[in-house]
mmCIF file of C-alpha atoms (C1' of nucleotides) in Angstrom:
data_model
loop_
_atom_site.group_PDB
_atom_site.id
_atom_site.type_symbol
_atom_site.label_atom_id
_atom_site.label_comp_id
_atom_site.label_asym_id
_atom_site.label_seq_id
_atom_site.Cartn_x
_atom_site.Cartn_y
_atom_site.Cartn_z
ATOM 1 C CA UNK L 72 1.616 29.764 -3.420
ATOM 2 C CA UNK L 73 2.418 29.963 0.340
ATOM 3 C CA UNK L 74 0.214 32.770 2.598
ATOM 4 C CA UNK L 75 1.555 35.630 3.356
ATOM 5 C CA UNK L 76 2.811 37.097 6.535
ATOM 6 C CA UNK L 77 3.148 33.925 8.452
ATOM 7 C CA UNK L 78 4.643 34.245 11.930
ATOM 8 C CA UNK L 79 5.746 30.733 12.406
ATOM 9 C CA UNK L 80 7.582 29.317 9.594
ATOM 10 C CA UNK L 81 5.790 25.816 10.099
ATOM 11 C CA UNK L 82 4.465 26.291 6.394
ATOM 12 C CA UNK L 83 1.604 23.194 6.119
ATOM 13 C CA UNK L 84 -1.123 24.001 8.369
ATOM 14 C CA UNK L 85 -1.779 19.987 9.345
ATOM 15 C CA UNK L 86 -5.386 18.940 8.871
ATOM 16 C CA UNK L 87 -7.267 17.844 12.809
ATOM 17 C CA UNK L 88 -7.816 14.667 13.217
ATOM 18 C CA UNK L 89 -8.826 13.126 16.590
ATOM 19 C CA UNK L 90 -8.285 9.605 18.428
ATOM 20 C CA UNK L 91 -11.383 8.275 15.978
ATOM 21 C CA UNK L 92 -9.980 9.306 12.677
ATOM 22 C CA UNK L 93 -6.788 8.068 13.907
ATOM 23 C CA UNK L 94 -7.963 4.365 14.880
ATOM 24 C CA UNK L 95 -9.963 4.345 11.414
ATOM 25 C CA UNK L 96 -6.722 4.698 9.703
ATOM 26 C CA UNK L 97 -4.773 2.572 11.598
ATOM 27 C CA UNK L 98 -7.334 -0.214 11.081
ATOM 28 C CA UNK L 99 -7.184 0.345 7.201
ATOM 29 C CA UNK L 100 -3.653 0.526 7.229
ATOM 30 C CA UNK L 101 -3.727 -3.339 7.893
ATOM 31 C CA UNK L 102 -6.796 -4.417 5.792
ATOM 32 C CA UNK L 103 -8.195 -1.538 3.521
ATOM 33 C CA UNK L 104 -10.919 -4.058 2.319
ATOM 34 C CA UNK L 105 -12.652 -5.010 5.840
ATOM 35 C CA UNK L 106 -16.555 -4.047 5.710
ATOM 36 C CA UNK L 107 -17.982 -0.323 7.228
ATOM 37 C CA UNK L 108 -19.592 -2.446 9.776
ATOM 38 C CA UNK L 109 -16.842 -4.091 10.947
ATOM 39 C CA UNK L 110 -14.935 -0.857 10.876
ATOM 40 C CA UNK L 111 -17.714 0.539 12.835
ATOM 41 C CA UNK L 112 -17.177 -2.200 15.904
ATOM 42 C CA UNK L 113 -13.692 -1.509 15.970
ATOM 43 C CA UNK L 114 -13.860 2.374 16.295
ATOM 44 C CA UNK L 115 -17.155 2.067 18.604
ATOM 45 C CA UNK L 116 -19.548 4.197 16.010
ATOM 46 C CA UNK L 117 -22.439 3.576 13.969
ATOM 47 C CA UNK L 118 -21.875 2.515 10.588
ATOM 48 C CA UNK L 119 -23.201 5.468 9.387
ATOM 49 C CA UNK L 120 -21.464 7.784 11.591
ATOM 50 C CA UNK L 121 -18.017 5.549 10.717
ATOM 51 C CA UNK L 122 -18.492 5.801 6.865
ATOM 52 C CA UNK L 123 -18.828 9.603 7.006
ATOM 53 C CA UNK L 124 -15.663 9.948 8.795
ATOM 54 C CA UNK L 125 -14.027 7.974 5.964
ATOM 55 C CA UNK L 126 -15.163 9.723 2.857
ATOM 56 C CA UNK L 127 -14.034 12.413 4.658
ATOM 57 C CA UNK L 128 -10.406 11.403 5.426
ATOM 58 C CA UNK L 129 -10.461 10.508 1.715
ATOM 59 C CA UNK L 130 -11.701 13.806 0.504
ATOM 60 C CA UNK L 131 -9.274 15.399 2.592
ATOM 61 C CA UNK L 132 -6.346 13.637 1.104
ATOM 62 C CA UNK L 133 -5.133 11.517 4.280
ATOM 63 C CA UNK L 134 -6.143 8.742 2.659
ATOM 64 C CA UNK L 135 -5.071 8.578 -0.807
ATOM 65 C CA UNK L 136 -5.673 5.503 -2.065
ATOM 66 C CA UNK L 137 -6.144 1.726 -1.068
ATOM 67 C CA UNK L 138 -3.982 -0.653 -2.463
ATOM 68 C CA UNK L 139 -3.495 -4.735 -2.954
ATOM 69 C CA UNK L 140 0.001 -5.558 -1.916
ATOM 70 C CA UNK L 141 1.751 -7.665 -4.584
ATOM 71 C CA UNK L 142 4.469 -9.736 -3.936
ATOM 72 C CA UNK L 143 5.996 -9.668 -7.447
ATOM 73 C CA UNK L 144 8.421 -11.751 -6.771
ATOM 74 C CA UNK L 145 6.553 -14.999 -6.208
ATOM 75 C CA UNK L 146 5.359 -15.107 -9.739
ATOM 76 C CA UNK L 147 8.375 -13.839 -11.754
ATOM 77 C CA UNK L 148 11.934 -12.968 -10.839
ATOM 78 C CA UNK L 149 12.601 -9.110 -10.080
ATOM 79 C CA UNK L 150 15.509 -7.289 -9.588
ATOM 80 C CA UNK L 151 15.552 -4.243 -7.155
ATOM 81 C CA UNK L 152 17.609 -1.412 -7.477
ATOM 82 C CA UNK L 153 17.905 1.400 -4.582
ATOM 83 C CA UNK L 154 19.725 4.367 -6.943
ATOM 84 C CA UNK L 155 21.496 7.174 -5.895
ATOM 85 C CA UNK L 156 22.000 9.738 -8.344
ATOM 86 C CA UNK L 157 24.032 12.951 -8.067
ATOM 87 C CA UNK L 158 23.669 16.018 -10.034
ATOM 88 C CA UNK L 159 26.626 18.105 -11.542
ATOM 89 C CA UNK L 160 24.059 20.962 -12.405
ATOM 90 C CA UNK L 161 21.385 21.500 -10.121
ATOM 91 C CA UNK L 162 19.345 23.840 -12.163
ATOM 92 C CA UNK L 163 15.582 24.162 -11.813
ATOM 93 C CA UNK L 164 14.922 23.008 -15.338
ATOM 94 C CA UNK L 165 17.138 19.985 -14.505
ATOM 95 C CA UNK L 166 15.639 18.626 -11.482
ATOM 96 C CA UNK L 167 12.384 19.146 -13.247
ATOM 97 C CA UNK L 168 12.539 17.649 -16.461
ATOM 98 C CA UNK L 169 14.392 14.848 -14.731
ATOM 99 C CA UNK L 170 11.399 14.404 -12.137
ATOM 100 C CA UNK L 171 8.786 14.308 -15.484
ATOM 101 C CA UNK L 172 11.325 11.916 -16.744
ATOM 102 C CA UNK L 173 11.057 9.861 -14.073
ATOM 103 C CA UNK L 174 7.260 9.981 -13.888
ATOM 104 C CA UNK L 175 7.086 8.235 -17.267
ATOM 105 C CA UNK L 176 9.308 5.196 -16.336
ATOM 106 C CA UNK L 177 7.215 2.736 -14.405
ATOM 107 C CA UNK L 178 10.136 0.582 -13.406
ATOM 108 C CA UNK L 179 10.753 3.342 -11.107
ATOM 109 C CA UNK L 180 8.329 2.789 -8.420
ATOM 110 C CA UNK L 181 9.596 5.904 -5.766
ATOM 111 C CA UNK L 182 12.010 8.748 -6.179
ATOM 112 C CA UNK L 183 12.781 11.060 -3.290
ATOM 113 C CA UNK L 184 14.971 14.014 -3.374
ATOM 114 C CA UNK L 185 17.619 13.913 -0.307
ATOM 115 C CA UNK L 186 20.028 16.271 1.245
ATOM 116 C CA UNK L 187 23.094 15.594 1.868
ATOM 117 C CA UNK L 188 25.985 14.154 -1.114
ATOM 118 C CA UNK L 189 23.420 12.358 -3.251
ATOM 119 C CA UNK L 190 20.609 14.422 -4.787
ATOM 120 C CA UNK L 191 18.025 11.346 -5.560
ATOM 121 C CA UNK L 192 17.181 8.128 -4.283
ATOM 122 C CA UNK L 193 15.018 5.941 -6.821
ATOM 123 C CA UNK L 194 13.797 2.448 -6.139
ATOM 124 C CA UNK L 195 13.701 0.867 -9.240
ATOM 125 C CA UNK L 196 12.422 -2.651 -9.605
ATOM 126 C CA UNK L 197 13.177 -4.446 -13.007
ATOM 127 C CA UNK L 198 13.032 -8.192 -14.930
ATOM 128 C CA UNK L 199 16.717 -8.475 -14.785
ATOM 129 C CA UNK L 200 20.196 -6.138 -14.477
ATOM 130 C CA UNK L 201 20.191 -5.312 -18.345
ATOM 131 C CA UNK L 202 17.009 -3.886 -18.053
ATOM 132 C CA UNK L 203 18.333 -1.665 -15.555
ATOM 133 C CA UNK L 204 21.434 -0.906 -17.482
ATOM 134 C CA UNK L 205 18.640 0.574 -20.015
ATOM 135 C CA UNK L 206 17.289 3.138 -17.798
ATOM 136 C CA UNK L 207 20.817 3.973 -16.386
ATOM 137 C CA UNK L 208 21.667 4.937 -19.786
ATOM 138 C CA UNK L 209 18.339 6.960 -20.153
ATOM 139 C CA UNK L 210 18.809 8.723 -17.219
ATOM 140 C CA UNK L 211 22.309 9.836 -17.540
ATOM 141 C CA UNK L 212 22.079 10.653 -21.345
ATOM 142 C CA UNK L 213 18.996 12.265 -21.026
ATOM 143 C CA UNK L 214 20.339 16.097 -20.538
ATOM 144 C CA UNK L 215 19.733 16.381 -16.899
ATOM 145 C CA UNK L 216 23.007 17.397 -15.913
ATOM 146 C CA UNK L 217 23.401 13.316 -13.887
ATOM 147 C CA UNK L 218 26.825 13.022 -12.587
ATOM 148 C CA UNK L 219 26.908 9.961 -11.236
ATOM 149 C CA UNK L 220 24.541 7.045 -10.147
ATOM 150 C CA UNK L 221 25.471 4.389 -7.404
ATOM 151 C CA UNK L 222 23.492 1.312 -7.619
ATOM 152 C CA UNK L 223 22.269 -0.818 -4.521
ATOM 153 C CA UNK L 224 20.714 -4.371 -5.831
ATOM 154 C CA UNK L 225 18.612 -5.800 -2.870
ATOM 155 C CA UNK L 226 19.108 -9.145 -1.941
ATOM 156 C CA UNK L 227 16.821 -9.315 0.795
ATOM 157 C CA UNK L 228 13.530 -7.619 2.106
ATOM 158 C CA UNK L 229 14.202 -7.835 5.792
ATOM 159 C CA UNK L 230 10.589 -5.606 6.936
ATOM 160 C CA UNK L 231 8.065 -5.045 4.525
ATOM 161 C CA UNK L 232 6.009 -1.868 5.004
ATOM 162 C CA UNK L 233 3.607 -2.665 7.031
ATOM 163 C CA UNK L 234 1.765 0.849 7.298
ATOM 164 C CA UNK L 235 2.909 3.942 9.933
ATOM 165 C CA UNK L 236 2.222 4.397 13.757
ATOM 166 C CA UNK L 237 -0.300 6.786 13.826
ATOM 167 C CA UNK L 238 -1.527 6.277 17.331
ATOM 168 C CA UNK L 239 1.051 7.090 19.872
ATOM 169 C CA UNK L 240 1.022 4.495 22.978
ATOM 170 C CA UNK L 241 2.094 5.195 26.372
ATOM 171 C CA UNK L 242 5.492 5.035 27.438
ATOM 172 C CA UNK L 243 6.749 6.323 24.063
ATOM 173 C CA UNK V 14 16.003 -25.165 2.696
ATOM 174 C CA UNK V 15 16.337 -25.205 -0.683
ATOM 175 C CA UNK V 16 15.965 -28.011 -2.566
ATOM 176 C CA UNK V 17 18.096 -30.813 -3.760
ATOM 177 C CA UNK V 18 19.487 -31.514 -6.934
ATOM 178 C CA UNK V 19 18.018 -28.520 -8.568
ATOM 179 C CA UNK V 20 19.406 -28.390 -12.396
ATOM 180 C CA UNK V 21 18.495 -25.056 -12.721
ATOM 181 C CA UNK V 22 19.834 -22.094 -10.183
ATOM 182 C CA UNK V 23 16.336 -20.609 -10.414
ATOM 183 C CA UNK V 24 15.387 -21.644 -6.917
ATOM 184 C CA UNK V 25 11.885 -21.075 -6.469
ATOM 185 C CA UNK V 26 8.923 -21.928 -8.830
ATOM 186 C CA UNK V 27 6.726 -19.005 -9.813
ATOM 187 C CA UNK V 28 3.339 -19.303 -9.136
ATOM 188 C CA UNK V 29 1.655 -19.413 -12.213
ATOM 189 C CA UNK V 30 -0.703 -16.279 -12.762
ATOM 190 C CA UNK V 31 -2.464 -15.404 -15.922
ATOM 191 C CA UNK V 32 -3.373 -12.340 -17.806
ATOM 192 C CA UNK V 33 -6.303 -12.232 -16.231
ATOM 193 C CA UNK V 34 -4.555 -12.586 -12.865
ATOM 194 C CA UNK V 35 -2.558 -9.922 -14.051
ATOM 195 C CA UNK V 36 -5.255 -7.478 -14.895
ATOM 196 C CA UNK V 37 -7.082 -8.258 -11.401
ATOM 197 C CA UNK V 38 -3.769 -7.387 -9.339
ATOM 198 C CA UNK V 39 -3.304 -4.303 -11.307
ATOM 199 C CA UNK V 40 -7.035 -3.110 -10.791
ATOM 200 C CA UNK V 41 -6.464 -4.023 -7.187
ATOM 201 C CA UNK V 42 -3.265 -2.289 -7.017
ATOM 202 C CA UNK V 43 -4.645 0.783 -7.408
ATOM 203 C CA UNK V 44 -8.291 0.465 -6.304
ATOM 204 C CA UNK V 45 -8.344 -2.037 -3.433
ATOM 205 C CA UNK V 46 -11.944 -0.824 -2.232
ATOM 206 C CA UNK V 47 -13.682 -1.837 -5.616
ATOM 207 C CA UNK V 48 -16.463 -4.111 -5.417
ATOM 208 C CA UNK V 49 -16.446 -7.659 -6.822
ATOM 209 C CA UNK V 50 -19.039 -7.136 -9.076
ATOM 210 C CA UNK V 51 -17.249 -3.863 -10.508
ATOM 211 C CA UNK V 52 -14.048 -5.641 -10.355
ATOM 212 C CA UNK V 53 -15.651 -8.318 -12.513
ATOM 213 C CA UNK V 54 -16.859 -6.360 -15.001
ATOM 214 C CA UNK V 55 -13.544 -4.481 -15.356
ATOM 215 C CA UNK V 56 -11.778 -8.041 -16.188
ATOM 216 C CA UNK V 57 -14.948 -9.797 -18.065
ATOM 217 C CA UNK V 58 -15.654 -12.429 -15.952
ATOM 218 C CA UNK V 59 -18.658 -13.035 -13.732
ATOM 219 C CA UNK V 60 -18.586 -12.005 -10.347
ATOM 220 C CA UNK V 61 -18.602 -15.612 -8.556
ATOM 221 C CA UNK V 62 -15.387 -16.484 -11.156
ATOM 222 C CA UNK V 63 -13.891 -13.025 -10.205
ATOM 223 C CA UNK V 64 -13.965 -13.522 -6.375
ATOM 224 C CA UNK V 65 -12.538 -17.170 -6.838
ATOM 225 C CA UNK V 66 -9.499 -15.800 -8.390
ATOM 226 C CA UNK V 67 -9.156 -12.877 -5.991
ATOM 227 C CA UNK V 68 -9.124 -15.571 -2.917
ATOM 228 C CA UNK V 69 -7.079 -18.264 -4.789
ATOM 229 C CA UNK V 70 -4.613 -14.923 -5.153
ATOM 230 C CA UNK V 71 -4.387 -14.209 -1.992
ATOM 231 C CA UNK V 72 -4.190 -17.707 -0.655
ATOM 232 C CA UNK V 73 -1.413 -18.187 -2.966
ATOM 233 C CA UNK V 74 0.147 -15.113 -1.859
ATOM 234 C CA UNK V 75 0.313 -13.176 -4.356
ATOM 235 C CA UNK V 76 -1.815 -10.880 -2.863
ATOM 236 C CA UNK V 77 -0.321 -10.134 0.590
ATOM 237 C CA UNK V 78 -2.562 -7.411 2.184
ATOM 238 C CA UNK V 79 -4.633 -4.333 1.078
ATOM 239 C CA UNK V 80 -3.664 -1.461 2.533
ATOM 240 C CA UNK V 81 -5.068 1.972 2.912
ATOM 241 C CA UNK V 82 -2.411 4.675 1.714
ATOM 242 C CA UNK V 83 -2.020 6.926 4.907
ATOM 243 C CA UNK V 84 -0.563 10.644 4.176
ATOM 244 C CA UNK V 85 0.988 11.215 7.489
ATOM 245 C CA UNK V 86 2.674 14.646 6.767
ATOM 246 C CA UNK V 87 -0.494 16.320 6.080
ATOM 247 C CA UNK V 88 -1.511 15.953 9.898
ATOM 248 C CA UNK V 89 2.241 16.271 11.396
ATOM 249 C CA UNK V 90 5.472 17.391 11.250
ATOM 250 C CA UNK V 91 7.732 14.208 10.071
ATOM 251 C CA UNK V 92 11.301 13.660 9.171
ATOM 252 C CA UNK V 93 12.089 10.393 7.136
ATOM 253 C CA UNK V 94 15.518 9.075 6.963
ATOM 254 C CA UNK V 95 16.745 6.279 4.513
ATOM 255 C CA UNK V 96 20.054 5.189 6.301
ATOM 256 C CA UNK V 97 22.557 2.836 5.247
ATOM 257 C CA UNK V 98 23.863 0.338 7.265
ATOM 258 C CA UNK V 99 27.749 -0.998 7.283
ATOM 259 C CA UNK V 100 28.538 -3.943 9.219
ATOM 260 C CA UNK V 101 31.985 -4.676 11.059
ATOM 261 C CA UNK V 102 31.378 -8.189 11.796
ATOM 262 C CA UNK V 103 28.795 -10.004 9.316
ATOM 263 C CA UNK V 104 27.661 -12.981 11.670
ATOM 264 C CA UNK V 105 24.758 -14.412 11.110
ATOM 265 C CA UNK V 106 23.807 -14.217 15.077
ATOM 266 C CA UNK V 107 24.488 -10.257 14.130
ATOM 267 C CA UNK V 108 22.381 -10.159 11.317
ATOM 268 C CA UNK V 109 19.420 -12.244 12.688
ATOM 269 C CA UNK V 110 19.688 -10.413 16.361
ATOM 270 C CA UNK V 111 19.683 -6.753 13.995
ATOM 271 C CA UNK V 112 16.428 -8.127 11.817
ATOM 272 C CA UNK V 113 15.096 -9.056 15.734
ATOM 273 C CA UNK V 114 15.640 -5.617 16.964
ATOM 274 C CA UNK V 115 14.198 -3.501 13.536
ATOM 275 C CA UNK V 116 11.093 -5.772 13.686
ATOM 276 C CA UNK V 117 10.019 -4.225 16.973
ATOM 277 C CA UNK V 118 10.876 -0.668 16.007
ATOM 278 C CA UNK V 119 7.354 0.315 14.358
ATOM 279 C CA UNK V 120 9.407 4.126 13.388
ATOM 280 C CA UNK V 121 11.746 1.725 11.066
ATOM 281 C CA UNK V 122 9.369 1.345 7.962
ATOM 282 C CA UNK V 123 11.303 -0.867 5.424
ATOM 283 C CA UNK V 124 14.488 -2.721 5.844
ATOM 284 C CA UNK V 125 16.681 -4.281 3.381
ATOM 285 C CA UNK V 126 19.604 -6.083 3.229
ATOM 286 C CA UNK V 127 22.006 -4.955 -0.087
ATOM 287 C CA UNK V 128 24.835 -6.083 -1.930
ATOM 288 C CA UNK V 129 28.288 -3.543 -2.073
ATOM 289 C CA UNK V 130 29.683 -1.343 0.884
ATOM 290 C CA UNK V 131 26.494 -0.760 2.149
ATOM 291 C CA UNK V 132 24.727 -4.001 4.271
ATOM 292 C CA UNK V 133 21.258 -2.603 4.845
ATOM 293 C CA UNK V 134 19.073 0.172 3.979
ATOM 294 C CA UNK V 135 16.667 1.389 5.906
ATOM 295 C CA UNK V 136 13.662 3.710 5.280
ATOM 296 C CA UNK V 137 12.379 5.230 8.634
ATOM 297 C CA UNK V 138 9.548 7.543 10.059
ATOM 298 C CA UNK V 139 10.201 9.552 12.851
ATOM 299 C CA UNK V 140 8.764 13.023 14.312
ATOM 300 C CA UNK V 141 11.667 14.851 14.264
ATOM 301 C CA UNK V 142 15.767 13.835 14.277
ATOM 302 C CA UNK V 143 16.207 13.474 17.698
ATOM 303 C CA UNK V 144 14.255 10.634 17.742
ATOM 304 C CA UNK V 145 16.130 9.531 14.711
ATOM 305 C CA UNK V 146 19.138 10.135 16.661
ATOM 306 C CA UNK V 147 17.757 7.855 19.740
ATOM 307 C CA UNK V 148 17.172 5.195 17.361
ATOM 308 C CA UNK V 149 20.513 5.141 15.749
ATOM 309 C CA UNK V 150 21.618 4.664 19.375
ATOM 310 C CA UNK V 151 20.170 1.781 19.981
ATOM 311 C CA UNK V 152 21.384 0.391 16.473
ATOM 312 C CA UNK V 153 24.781 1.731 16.947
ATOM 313 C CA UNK V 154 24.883 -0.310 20.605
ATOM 314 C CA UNK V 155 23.226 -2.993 20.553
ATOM 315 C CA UNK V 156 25.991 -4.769 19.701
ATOM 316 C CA UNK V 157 24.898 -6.067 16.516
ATOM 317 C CA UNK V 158 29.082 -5.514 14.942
ATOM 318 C CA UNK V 159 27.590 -1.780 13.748
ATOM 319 C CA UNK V 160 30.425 -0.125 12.300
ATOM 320 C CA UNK V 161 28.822 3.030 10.583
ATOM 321 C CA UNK V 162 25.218 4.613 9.366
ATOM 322 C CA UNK V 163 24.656 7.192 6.965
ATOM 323 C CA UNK V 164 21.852 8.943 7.224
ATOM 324 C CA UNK V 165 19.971 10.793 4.113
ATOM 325 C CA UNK V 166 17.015 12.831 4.678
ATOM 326 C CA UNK V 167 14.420 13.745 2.733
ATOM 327 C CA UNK V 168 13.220 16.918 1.344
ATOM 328 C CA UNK V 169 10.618 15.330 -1.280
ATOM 329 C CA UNK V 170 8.862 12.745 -1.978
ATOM 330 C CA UNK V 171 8.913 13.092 -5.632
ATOM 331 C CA UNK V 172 7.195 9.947 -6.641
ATOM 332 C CA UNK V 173 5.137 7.993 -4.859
ATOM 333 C CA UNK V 174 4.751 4.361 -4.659
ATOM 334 C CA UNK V 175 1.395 3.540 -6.939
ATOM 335 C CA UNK V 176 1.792 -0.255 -7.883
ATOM 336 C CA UNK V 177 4.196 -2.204 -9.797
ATOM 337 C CA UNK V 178 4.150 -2.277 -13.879
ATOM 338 C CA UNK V 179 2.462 -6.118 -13.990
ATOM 339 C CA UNK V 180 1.291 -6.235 -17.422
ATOM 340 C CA UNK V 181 4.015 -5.510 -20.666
ATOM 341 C CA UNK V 182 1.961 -3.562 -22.889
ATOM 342 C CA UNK V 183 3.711 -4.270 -26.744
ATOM 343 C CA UNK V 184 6.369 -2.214 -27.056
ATOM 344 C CA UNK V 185 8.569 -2.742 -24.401
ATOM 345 C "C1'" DC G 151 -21.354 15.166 14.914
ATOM 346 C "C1'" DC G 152 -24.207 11.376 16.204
ATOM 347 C "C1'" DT G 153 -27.997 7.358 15.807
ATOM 348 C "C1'" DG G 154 -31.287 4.437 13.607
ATOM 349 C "C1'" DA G 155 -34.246 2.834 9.968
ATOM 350 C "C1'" DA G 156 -35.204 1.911 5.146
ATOM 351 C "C1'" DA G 157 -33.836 0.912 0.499
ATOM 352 C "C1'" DT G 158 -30.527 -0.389 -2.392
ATOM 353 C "C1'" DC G 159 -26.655 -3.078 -3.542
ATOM 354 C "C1'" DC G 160 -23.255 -6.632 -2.896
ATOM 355 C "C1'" DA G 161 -20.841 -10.991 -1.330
ATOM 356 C "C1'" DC G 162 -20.976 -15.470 -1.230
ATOM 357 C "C1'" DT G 163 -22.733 -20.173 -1.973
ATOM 358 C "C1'" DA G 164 -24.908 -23.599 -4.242
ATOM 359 C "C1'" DT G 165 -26.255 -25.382 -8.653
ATOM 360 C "C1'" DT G 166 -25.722 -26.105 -13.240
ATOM 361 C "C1'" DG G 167 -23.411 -25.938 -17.889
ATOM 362 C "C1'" DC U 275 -13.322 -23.482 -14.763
ATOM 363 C "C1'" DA U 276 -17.246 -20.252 -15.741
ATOM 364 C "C1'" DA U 277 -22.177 -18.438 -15.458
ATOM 365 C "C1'" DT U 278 -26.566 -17.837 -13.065
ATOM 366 C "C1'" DA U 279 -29.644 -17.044 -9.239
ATOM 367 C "C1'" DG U 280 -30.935 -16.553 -4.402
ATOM 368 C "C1'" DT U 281 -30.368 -14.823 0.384
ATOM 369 C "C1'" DG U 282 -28.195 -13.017 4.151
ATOM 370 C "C1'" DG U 283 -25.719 -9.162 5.036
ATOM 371 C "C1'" DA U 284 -23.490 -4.610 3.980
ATOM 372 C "C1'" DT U 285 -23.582 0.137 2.137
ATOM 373 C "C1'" DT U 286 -25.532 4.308 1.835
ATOM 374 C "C1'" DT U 287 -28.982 7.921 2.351
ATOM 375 C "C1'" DC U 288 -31.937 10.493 5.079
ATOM 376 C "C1'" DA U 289 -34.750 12.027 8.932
ATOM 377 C "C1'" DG U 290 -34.227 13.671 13.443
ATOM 378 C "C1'" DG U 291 -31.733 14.843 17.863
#
DNA sequence: CCTGAAATCCACTATTG
DNA sequence: CAATAGTGGATTTCAGG
């Protein structure tokens, strides 16, 4: 899959995007559901113009979706779960039918694959802690070679995300 | 702050949402750009009813934000870092003065405080880990009773965050 | 790549059931 | 609470630089 012969070993080759594109995303990092126009004033281009550059981050895959932000937890109580799981077999097949695994369980909202000790980190948000003693159980009987799993339950969301810094400011 | 005399140690009330509600959060969640009118069509009501229940969500706060979904390693080289947090000294002056300094560090995406060894988790953003390691600094000495931080990296992001599961379909 | 105009299409607000 | 209808405004396409 990756091209051949490449000098550098930087493998992505990052899409351009310029001061614009970078102030468009910024402003629909905060609110993905303001109007063209108004998206337009802030980036100093004609609606037209300002639209074009949007399907275009879209089609290009640096914007990937737009989403509501849900605060679950004002209309039921959740329990959230950062997981750590570590592998006693880290075969191919293993880390891949445990991914697809993964991909089917909804209560799983993230799953990144670390260095380091621990293999995984899942956030997993649930009703209650019995629920996630269910998925515990499917993930370590499930044949994927899971040594252990260390369980973090939140108490606390201290800084919600909020969206990246894109644009770099002066005296950075 | 909480209040008196409460029977039960549920603290806060839910705000009451219904399946409707539901099924308007969970379109939102994963199309936040979709019309009203398509919106409304997609949960049977008219548009006017739709776009009541959209604002009384958001009012309510239920709905927090829309937010587009910015893919910022496909235009730069990033390393993220989830990082654990142990305190020495668990003052609340410590605490608060930490929450303080991660709220103005825009690289520090998420922050959460956790039950067990481990006092807070953070997920951050950074260009490379030297400007992980300049943030730790600051952490490590600002005198907020630091004792250690662990630092995972990631290699994948193996699945993304796409909306949580709002509705139970039968069966689970 | 941009602007600007023209033709949809939509959001929002009564008004009514 | 929900539906319907009207209008001011937004989205989107297209011609032209």
């Amino acid at each position: 899959m990756s091209a051949p012969h490449e000098k550098k070993d930087t493998p992505a080759n990052f899409e351009e995007v310029d001061q614009i594109d970078l102030k468009i995303m910024e402003v629909l990092q905060k609110d993905a559901r303001i109007t063209n126009q108004a998206l337009a004033d802030r980036v100093a281009l004609s609606p037209s113009a300002c639209l074009r550059r949007v399907r275009d981050l879209e089609t290009r895959g640096l914007i990937s979706a737009y989403r509501a932000q849900i605060q679950v937890d004002k209309m039921r109580s959740v329990t959230i779960v950062m997981a750590h799981i570590t592998f006693s077999q880290h075969t191919i097949k293993n880390l891949h039918d445990f991914d697809a695994c993964i991909e089917t369980l909804p209560e799983i909202v993230e799953s990144y694959r670390v260095s380091g000790n621990v293999d995984y980190i899942l956030r997993v948000v649930v009703p209650d802690m019995h629920a996630w003693k269910r998925i515990m159980t499917v993930l370590v009987n499930g044949g994927f070679g899971v040594e252990k799993i260390v369980s973090h339950f939140l108490m606390d969301q201290i800084k919600t995300f909020k969206g990246y810094k894109l644009i770099q400011k002066p005296g950075d």
